[in-house]
Coordinates of C-alpha atoms and ligand atoms in Angstrom, one line a residue:
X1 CA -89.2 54.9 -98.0
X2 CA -89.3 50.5 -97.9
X3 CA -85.5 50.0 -97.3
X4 CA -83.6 47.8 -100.3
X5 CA -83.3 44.8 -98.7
X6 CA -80.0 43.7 -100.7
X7 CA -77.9 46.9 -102.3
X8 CA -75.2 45.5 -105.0
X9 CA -72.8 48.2 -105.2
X10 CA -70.6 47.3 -108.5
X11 CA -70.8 45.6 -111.6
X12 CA -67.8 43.3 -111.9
X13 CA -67.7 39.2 -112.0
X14 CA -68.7 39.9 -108.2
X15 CA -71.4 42.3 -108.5
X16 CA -73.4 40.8 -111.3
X17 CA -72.9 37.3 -109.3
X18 CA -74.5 38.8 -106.1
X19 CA -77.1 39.6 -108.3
X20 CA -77.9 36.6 -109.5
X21 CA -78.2 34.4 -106.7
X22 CA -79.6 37.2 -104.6
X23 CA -82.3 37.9 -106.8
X24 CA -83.0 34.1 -107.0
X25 CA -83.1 33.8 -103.5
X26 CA -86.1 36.4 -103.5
X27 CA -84.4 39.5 -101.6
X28 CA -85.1 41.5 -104.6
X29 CA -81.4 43.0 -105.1
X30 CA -80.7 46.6 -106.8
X31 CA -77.2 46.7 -108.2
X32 CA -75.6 50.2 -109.2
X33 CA -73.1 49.6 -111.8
X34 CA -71.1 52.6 -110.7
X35 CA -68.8 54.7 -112.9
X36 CA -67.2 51.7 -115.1
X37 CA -70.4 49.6 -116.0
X38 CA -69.0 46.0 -116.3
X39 CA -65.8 46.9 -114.3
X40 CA -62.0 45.5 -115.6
X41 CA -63.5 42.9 -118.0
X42 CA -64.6 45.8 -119.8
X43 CA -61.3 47.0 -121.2
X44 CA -60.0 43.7 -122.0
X45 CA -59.9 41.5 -124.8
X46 CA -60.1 37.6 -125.3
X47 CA -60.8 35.9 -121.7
X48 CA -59.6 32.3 -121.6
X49 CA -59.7 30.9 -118.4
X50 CA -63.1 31.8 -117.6
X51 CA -64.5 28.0 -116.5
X52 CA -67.7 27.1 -119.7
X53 CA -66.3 29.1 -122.6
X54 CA -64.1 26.4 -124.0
X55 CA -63.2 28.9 -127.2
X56 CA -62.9 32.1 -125.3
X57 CA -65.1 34.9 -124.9
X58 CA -64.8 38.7 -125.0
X59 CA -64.4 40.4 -121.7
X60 CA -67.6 42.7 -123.0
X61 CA -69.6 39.8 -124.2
X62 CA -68.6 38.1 -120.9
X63 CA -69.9 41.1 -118.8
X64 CA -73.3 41.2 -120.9
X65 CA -74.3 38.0 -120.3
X66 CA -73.5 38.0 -117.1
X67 CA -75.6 41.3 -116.6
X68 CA -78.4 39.6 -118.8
X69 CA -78.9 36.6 -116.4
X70 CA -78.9 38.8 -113.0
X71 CA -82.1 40.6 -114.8
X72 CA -83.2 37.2 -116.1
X73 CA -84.1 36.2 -112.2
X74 CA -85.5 40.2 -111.9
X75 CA -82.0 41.9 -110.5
X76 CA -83.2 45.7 -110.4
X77 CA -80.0 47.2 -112.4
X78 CA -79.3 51.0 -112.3
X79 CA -76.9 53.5 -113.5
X80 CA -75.2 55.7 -110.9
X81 CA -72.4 55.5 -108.3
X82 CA -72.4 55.5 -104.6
X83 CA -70.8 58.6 -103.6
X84 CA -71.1 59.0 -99.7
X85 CA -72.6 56.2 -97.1
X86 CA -73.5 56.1 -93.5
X87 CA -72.9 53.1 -92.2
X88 CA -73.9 54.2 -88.5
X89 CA -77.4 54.4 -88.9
X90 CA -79.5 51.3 -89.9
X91 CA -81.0 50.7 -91.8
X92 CA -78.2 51.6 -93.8
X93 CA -78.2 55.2 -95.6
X94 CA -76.8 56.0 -98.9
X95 CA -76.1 58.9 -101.6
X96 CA -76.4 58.4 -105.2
X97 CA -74.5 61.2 -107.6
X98 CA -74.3 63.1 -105.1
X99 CA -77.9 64.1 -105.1
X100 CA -80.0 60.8 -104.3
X101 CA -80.3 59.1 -100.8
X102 CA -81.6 56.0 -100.3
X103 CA -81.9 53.1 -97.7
X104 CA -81.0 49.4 -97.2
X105 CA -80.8 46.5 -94.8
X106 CA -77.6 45.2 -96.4
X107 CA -75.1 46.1 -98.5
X108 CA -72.5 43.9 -100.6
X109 CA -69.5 46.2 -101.9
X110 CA -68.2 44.9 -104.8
X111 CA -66.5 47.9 -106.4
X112 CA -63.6 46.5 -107.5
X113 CA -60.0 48.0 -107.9
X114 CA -59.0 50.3 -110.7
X115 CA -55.1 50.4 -112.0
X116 CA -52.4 52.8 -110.2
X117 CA -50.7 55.0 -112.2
X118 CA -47.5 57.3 -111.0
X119 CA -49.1 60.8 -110.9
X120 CA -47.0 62.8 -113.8
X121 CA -48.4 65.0 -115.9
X122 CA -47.7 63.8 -118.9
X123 CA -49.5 60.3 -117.9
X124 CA -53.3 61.9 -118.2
X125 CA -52.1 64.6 -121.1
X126 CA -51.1 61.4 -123.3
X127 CA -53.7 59.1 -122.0
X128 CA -55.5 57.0 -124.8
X129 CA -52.5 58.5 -127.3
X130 CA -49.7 56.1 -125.9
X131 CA -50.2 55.5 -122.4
X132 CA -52.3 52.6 -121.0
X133 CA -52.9 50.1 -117.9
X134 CA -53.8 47.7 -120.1
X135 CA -51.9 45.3 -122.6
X136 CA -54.1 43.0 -123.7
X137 CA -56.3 46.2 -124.5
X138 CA -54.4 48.2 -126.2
X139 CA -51.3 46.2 -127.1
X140 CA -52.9 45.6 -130.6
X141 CA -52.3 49.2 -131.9
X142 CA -48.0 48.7 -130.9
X143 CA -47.5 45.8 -133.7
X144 CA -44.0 46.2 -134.7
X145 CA -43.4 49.4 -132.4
X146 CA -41.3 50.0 -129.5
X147 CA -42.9 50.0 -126.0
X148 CA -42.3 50.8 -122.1
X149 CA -43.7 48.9 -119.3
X150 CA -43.4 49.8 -116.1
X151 CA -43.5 47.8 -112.7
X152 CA -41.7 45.0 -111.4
X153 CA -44.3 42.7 -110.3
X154 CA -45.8 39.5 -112.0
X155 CA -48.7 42.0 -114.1
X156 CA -45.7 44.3 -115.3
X157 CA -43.7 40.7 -116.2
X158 CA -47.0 39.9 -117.6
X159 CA -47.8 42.6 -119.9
X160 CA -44.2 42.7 -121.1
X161 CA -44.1 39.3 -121.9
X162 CA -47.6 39.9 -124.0
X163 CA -46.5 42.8 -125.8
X164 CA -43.5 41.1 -126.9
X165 CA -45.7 38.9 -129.0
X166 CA -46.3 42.0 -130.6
X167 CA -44.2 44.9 -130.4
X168 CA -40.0 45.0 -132.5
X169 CA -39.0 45.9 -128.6
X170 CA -40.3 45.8 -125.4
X171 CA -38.4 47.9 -122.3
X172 CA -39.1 47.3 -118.6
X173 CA -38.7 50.2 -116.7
X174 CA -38.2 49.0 -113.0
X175 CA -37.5 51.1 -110.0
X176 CA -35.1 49.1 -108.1
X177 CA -32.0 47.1 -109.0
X178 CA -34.5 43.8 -108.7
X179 CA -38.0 42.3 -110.1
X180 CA -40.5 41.9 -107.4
X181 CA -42.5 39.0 -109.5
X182 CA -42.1 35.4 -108.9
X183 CA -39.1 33.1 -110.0
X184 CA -40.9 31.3 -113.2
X185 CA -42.1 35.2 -114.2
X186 CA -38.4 36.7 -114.1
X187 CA -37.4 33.8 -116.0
X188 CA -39.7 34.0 -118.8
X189 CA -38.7 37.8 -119.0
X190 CA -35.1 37.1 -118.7
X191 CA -35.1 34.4 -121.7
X192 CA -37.1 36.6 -124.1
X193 CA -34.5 38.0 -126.3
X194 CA -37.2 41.4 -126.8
X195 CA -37.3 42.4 -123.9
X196 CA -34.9 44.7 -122.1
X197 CA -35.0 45.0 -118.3
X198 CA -34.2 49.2 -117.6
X199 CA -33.1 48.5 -113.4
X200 CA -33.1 51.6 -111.2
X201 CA -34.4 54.2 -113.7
X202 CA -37.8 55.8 -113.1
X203 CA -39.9 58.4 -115.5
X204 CA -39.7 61.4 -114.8
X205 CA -42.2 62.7 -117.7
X206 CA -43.0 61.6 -121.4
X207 CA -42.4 63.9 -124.9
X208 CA -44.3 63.9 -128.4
X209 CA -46.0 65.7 -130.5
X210 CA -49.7 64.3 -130.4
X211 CA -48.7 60.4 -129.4
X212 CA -45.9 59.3 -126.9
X213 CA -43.1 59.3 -128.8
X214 CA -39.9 58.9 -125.7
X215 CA -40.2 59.0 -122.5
X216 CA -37.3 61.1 -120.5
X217 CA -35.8 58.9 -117.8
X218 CA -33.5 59.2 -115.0
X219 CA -31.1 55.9 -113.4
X220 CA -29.8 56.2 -109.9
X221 CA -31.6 59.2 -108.9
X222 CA -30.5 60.6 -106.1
X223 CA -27.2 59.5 -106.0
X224 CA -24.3 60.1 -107.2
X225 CA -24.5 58.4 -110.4
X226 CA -27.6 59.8 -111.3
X227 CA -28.2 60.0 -115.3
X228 CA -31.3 61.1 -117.3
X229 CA -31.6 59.6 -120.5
X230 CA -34.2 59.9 -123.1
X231 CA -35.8 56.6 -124.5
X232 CA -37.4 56.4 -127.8
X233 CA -40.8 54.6 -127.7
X234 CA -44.3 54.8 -129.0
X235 CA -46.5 53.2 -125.8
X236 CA -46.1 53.7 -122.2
X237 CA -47.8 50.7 -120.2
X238 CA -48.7 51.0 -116.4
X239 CA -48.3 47.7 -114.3
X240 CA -47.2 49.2 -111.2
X241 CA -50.3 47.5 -109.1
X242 CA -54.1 48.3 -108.3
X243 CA -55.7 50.9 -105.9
X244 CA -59.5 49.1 -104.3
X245 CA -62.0 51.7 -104.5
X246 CA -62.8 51.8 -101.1
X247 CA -61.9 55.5 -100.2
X248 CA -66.1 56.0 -100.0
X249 CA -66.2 53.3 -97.5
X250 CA -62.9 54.1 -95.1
X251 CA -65.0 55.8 -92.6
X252 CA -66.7 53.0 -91.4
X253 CA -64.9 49.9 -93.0
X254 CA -61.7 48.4 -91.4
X255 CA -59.3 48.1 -94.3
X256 CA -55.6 46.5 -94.8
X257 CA -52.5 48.9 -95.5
X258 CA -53.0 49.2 -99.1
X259 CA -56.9 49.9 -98.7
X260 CA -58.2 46.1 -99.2
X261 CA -61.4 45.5 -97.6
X262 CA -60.8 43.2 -94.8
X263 CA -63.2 40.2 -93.8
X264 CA -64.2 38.0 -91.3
X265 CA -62.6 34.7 -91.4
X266 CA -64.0 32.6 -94.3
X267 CA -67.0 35.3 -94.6
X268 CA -67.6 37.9 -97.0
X269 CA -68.8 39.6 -93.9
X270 CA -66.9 43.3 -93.0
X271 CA -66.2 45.0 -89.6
X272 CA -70.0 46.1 -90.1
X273 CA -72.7 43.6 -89.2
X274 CA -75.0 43.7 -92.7
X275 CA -72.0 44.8 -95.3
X276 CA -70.0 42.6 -97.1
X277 CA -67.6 42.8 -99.9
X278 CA -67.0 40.7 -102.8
X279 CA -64.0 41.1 -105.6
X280 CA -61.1 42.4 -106.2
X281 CA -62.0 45.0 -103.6
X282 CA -61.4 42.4 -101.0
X283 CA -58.7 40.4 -102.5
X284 CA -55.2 41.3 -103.1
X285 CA -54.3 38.0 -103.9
X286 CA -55.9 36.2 -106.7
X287 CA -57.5 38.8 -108.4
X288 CA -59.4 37.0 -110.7
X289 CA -62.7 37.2 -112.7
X290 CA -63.6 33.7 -111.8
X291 CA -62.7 33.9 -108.2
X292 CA -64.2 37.4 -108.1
X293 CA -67.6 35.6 -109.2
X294 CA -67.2 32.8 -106.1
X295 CA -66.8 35.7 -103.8
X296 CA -70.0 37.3 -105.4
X297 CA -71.8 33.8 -104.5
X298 CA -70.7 33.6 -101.3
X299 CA -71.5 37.2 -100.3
X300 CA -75.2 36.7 -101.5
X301 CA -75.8 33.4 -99.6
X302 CA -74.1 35.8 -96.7
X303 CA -76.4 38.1 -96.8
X304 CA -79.7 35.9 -96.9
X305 CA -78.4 34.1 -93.7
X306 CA -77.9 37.9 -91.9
X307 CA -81.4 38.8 -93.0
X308 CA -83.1 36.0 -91.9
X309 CA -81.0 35.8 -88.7
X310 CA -82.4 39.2 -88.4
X311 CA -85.9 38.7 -89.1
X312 CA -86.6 35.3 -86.4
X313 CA -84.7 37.5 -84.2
X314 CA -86.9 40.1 -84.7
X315 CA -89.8 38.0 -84.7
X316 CA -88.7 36.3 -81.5
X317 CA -88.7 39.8 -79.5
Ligands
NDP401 P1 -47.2 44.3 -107.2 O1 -47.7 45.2 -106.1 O2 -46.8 42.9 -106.9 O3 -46.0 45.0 -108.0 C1 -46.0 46.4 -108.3 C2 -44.7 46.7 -109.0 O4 -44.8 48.1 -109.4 C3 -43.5 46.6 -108.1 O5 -42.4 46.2 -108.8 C4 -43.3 48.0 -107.6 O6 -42.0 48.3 -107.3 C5 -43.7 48.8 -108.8 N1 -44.2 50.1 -108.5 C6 -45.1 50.5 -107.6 N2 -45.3 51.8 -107.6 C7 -44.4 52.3 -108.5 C8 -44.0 53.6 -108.9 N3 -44.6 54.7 -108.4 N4 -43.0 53.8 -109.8 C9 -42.4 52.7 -110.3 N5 -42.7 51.4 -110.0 C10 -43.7 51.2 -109.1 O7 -48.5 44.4 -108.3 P2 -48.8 43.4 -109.4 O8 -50.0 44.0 -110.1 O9 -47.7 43.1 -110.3 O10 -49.3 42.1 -108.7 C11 -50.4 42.1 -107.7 C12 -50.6 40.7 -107.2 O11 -51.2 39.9 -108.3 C13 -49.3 40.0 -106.8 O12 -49.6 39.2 -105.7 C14 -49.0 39.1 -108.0 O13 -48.2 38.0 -107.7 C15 -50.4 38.7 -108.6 N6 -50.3 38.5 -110.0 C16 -50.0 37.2 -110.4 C17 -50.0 36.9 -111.7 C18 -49.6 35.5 -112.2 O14 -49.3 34.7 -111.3 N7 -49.7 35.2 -113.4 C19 -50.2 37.9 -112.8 C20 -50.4 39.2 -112.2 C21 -50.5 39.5 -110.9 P3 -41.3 47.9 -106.0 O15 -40.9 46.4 -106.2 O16 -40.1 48.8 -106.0 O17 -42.2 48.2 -104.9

């Protein structure tokens, strides 16, 4: 079987990008949109600050065009995630669902990073009924209600401050006795008069009939002025951070503590001579649509430069 020469593997801001320059560079790109077609964007609303949409455009709309003009240039788009590689061999070898193998001569990971949430029970049985990752998604449906968020960084400062646009009360759960997110953040949380910061309490599980309706809590745990209270709300927001999907990659793919793919200087290039990684995957930092796009560029002009290196040295043998 001809090797791919390009493999997109994601389709964020990054992936489609890839796709677009690769494709008109001629190196005929295939781009699996893995299990969230579209990635993030998806699941959010109104995007502002994306640079040419001086009125805003939906996060969907946003992802369709974007999809639309990597097939415009003949970006070979498929449905199915990457679920095992071998990075070892070239050229490169890869499983699709489990069931499909196929080949390339590079590879650009773009796979993004999905939201962390704290592993309780109660999270997944009240999932879609009260508990969310996302604010600007679902904070709509909490007009006039009571919410939680939880996190102390600048997304959970963030969210709270957007859902107090919203919602009669906003609480911020936060593990520690202080906020992690940056001065001008904690400031805007501390002068909104809806907002409620909840210090050294975590969630121990959540209560309702059908929706969330409390969540039971517990302050100083572990100590010796431990108390477990119950708070009355009707959402549950997650903002305690993002996980990379990388685990399919770790064998092969040096990565940071928290799983971030880690690149070559100012490269998109990997540990891996032929992989790169664009997005959010790659980037704790920014974690942006727009830069996630940039990185999508750069990793495509990245990979034409490998594969021509690679051919005249071929050629020169
Ligand atoms: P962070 O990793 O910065 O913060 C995560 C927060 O969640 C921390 O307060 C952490 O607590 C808490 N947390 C983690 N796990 C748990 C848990 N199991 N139970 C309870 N709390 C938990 O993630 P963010 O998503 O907030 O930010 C990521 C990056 O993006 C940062 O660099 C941030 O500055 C940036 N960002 C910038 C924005 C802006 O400038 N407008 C907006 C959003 C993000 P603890 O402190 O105890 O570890």
């Amino acid at each position: 079987m001809t090797p791919i020469d390009c493999l997109i593997i994601g389709s964020g801001p990054a992936g489609y990008t890839a796709a677009i320059y690769a494709s008109r560079a001629n190196l005929s790109p295939v781009l699996y949109e893995g299990q969230q077609p579209g990635g993030q964007l998806t699941i959010t609303t109104e995007v502002e600050n994306f640079p040419g949409y001086p009125d805003g455009i939906t996060g969907p709309k946003l992802m369709e065009d974007l999809r639309k003009q990597a097939m415009r240039f003949g970006a070979d788009i498929r449905t199915g995630y990457v679920s095992d590689v071998d990075f070892s061999t070239r050229p490169f070898k890869l499983t699709i669902d489990n069931s499909t193998e196929i080949f390339a001569n590079s590879v650009i990971i773009a796979t993004g990073a999905s939201a962390k949430y704290l592993g309780i029970d109660s999270e997944e049985k009240y999932r879609g009924l009260g508990v969310s990752a996302c604010a600007t998604c679902d904070g709509f449906f909490y007009r006039e209600r009571t919410v939680a968020v939880v996190g102390g960084g600048d997304t959970a400062c963030e969210e709270a401050l957007y859902l107090s646009s919203i919602a009669k009360k906003v609480y911020l759960i936060v593990r520690k006795d202080h906020l992690r997110a940056s001065k001008v953040m904690q400031q805007r949380v501390a002068e909104n008069e809806k907002i409620s910061i909840l210090f050294n309490t975590n969630t121990e599980s959540l209560f309702g009939e059908e929706f969330v309706e409390g969540a039971h809590l517990v302050e100083f745990k572990g100590t010796p002025e431990e108390r477990r209270f119950d708070l009355p709300i009707d959402g549950f927001f997650l903002a305690i951070g993002h996980k990379p999907n990388t685990d399919v990659f770790a064998k092969y793919i040096e990565l940071d503590d928290a799983g971030y793919i880690k690149q070559k200087g100012i490269t998109t290039e990997t540990n891996i001579p032929g992989v790169f990684a664009a997005g959010d995957v790659a980037d704790p930092y920014y974690r942006q649509a727009i830069s996630a796009a940039g990185m999508g560029c750069r990793a495509a002009i990245d990979v034409e430069r490998f594969l021509s290196a690679a051919r005249s040295n071929a050629k020169s043998i």
